[in-house]
XYZ file of C-alpha atoms in Angstrom:
353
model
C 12.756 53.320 -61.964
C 16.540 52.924 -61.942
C 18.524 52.429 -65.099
C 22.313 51.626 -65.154
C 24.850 53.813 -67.325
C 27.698 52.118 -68.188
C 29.383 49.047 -67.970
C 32.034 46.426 -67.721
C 33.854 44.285 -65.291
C 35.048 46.399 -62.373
C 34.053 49.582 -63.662
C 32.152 51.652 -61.335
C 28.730 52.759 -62.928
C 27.046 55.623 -61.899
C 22.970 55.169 -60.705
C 20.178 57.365 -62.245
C 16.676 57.512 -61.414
C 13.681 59.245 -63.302
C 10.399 59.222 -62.328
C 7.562 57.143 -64.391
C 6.740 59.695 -66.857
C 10.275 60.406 -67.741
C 10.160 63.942 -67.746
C 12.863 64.010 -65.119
C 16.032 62.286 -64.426
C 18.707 62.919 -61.513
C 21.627 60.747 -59.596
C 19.741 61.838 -56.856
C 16.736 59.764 -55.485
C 15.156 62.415 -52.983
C 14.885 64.789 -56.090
C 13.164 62.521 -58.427
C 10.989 62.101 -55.324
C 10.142 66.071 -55.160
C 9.653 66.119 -58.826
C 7.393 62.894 -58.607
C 5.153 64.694 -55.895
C 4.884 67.509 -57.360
C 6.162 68.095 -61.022
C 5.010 72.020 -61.268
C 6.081 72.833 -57.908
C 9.910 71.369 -58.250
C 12.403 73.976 -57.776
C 15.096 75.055 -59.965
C 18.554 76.866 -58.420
C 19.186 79.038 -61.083
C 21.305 81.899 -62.238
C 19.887 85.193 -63.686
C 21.751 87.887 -65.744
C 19.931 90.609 -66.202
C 19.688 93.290 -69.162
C 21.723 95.747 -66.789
C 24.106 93.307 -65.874
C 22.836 92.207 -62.491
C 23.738 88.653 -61.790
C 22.254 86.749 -59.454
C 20.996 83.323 -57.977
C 17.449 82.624 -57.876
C 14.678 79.699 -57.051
C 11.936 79.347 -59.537
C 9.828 76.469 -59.587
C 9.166 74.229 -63.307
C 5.634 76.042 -63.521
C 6.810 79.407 -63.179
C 9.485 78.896 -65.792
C 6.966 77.232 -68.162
C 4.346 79.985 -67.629
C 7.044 82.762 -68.109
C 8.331 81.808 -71.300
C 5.438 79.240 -72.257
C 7.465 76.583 -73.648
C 6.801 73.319 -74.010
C 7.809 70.693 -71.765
C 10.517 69.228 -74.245
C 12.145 72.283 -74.463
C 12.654 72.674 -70.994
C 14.228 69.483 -70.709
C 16.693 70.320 -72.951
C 17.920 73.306 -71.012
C 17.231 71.713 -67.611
C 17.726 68.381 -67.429
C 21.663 67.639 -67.456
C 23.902 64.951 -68.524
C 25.553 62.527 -66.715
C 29.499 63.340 -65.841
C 31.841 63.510 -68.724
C 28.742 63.168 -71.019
C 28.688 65.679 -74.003
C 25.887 67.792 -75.521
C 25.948 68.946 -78.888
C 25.546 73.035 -79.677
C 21.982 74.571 -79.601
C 20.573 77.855 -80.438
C 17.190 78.354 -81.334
C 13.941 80.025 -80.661
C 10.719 79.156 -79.311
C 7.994 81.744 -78.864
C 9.426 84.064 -77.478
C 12.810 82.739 -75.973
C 15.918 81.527 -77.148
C 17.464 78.021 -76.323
C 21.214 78.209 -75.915
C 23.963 74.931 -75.012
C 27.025 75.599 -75.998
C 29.640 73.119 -73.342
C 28.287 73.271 -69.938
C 25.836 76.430 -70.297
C 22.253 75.680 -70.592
C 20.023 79.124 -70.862
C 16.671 80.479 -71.817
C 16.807 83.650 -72.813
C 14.325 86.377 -73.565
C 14.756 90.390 -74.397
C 15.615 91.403 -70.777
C 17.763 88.501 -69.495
C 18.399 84.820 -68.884
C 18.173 81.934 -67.115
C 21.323 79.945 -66.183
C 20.348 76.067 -65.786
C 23.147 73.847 -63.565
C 25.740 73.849 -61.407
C 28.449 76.923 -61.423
C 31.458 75.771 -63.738
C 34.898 77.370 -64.526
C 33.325 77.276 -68.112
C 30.159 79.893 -66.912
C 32.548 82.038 -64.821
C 34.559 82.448 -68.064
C 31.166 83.072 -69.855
C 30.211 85.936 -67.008
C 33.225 87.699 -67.527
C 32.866 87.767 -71.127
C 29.638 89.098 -70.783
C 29.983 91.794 -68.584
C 33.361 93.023 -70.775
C 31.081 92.572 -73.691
C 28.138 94.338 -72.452
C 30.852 97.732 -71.206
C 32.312 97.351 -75.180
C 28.448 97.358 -76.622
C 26.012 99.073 -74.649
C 24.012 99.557 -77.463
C 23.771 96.067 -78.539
C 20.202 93.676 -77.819
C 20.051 92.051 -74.748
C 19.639 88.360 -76.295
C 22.557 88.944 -79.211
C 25.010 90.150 -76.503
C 23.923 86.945 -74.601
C 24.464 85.103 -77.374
C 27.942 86.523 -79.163
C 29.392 86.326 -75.235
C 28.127 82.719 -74.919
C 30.474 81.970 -78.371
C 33.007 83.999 -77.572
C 33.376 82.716 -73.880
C 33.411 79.098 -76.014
C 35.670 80.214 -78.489
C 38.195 81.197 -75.900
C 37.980 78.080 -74.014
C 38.499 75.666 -77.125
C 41.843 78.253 -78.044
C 43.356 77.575 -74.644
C 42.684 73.656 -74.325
C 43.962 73.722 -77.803
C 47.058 75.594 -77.286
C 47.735 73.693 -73.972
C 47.962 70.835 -75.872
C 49.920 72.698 -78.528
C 52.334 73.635 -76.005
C 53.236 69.944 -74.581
C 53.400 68.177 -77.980
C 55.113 70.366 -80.365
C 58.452 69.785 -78.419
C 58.082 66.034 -78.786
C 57.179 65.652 -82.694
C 59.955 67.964 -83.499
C 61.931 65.665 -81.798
C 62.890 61.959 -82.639
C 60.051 59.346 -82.275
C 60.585 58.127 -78.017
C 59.932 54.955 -77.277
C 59.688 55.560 -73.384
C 56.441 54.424 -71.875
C 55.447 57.701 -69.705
C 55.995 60.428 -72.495
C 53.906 58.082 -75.038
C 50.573 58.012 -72.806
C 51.161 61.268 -72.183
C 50.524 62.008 -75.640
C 48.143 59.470 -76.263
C 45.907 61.459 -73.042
C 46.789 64.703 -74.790
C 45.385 63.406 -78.278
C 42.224 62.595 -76.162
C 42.309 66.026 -74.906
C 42.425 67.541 -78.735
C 40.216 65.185 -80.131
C 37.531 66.435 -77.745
C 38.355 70.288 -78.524
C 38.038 69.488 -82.265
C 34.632 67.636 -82.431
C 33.268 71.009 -80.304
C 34.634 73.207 -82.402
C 33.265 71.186 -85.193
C 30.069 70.469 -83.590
C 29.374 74.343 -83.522
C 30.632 75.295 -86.748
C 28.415 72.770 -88.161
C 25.353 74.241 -86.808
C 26.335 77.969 -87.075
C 27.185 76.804 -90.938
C 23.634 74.524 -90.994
C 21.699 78.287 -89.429
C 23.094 80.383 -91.924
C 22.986 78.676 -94.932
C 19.244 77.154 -93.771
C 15.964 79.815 -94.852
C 12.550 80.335 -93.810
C 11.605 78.779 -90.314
C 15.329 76.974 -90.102
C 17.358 80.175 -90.947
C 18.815 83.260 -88.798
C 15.560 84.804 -88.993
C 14.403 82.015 -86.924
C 16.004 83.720 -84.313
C 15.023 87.407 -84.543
C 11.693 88.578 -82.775
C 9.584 89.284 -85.512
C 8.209 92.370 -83.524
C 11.475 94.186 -83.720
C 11.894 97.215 -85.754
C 14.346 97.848 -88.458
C 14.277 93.514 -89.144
C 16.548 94.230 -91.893
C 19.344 95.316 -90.057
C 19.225 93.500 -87.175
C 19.138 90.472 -89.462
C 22.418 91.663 -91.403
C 23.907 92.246 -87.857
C 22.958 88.730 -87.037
C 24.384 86.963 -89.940
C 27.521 89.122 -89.598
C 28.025 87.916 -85.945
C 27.534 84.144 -86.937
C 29.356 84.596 -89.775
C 32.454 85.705 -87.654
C 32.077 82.661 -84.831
C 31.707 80.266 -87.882
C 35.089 81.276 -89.625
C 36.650 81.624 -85.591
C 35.661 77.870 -85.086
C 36.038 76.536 -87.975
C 39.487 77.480 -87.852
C 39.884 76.083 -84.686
C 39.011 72.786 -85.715
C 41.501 73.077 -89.023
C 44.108 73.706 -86.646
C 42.999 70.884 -84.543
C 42.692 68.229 -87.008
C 46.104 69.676 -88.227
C 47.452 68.575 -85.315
C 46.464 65.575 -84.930
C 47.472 64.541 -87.884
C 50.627 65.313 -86.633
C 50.053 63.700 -83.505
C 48.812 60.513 -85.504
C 52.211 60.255 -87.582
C 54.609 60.476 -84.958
C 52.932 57.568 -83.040
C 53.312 55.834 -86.122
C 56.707 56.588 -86.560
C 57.347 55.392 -82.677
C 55.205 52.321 -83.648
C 57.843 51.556 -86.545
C 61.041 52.566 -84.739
C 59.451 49.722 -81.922
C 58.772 46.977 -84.872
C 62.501 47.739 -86.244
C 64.055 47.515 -82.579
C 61.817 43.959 -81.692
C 63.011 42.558 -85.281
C 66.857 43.512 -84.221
C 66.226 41.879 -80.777
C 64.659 38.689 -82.866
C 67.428 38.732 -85.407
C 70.190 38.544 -82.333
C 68.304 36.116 -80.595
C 68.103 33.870 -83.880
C 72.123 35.254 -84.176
C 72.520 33.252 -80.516
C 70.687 30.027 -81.038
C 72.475 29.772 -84.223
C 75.448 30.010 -82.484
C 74.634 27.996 -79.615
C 73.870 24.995 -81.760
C 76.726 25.769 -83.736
C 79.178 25.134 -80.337
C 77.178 22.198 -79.662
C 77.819 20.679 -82.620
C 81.835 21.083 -82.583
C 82.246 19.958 -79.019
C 80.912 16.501 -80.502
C 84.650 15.627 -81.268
C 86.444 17.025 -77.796
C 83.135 15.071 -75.968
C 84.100 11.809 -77.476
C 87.523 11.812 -76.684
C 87.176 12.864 -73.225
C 84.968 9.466 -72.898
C 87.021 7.153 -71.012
C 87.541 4.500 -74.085
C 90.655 3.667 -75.701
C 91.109 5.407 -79.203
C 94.358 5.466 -80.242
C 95.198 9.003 -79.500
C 95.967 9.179 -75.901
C 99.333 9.010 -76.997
C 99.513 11.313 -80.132
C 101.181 14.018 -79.395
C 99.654 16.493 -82.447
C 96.057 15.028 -81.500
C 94.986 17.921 -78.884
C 96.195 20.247 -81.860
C 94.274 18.472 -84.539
C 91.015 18.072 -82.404
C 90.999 21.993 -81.684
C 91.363 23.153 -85.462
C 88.468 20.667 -86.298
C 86.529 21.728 -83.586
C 87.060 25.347 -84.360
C 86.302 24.371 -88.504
C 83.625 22.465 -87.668
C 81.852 25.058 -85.837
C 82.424 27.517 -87.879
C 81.237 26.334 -91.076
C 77.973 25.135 -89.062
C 77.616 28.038 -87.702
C 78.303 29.792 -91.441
C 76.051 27.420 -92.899
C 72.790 28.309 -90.445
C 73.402 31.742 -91.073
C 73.279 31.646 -94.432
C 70.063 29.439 -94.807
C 68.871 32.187 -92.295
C 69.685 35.006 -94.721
C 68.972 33.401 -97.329
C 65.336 32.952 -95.879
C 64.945 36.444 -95.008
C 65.330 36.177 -90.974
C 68.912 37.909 -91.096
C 70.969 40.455 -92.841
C 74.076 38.348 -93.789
């Protein structure tokens, strides 16, 4: 089956094919058509961290995993199946059996006591993640295997949010300080980095929303949810827990202040450019209405010097104050027409007398 993402004249939309049941989907056609054959067999190139910090890549096929950590086959999906390009995923961290489901940007992992499985291709965003980790992991050797995983995995996030934030930061400030610019490069340059920090803000948001949703949520929805009810001393690794969260939540939620801070700020000076461009077209429309007022005003007083200079007898030929007398009417005459239009303009509203 092929469905089409997208749309639009022109625009290039990208192909993706799942197979009938729809447990699978991929831009490629010869994997669908592994995964069709054979759905338990299909092979995943993933990355394992172990509890000792051994990182590695590894082939396991979709039964193995499912056997390993018996989840369901909805679950899987949403650590194995990615999005298309450019799409986003909301924040996830929960527990099933005896795993724990973790997106946060582009890493996808199941993780369990001992270590984790890294779904996808490598990113800058996981290299960021592993070196978190492993700096993590020399700072807290005591800590669990799957709350390490998890505190690095925020962290790593945390980190990249700051620096696409303060990237942004860093080329706008300059500019709303300064007077609104009405040049057309610097303006969709801003407009691209207002893009740039809406994105940052709705993942920031995204995951304080659900670390806020977790801790203030009880029972089966809460951050017990995500201890293994076999550990000893519950209490206190629950309190740990909750202080961890607790510390991410504040970290992004701040992070998405500051963002929406900004673009407020962001937001008002393209308003202000907007205005200072309405003010300069109505000064370009007032001198243009400034000209044809003029212009008909000239037309009008060369009525006088046009109908002498027609080749009829009038009497004046001979005068000799006439070419006098027909330039201070012609200059009077224009004048007060031309006096007259602007005043009906002002008058109106169209000019500033």
């Amino acid at each position: 089956l092929e469905a089409v993402a997208g749309g639009g004249f022109g625009v290039v939309r990208p192909i993706v094919w799942e197979d009938p049941s729809g447990e699978f989907a991929s831009s490629s056609s010869a994997d669908v058509r592994r995964y069709s054959a054979r759905p338990d067999g299909f092979t995943y190139d993933v990355m394992e961290v172990a509890e000792g910090g051994l990182v590695r890549n590894i082939s396991v096929t979709r039964g193995q995993v499912l056997e390993a950590t018996r989840l369901k086959a909805r679950d899987l999906r949403t650590v194995a199946l990615q999005g298309l390009p450019g799409q986003g995923t909301g924040p996830m961290l929960v527990r099933r059996r005896r795993v724990l489901l973790l997106g946060l940007g582009d890493l996808r992992a199941i993780v369990d006591s001992h270590r984790a499985l890294l779904f996808g291709e490598p990113t800058r965003d996981r290299a960021r993640f592993l070196r978190v980790f492993q700096q993590q992991r020399k700072a807290a050797p005591d800590t669990k295997f799957s709350m390490l995983f998890v505190e690095s995995a925020l962290l790593a996030h945390n980190r990249k949010l700051d620096f696409d934030f303060f990237q942004v930061r860093k080329a706008v400030e300059p500019r709303l300080l300064a007077p609104p610019v009405l040049r057309g490069p610097e303006l969709e340059d801003v407009r691209q980095r207002r893009r740039a920090l809406s994105r940052c803000s709705s993942q920031a948001s995204a995951v304080s929303t659900a670390l806020l949703a977790r801790l203030d949520s009880e029972g089966g929805q809460g951050v017990e949810a995500l201890l293994d009810t076999d550990s000893a001393h519950l209490k206190e690794v629950l309190e740990e827990w909750e202080a961890m969260l607790e510390a991410y939540l504040r970290a992004f939620t701040e992070l998405a202040r500051e963002c929406s801070s900004l673009l407020r700020d962001i937001e008002d000076f393209e308003a202000s450019a907007s205005l200072e461009l309405q003010v300069r077209r109505l000064a370009l429309e007032q001198f243009e209405l400034s000209l044809v007022i003029a212009s008909v005003s000239i037309a009008a007083s060369n009525l006088l010097p046009g109908a002498m200079g027609m080749n009829v007898p009038n009497g004046m030929e001979t005068s000799d104050r006439s070419f006098s007398s027909v330039v201070v009417l012609t200059v009077c005459f224009g004048a007060s027409i031309f006096g007259t239009l602007r005043w009906i303009a002002s008058t109106a509203g169209f000019l500033k007398w």
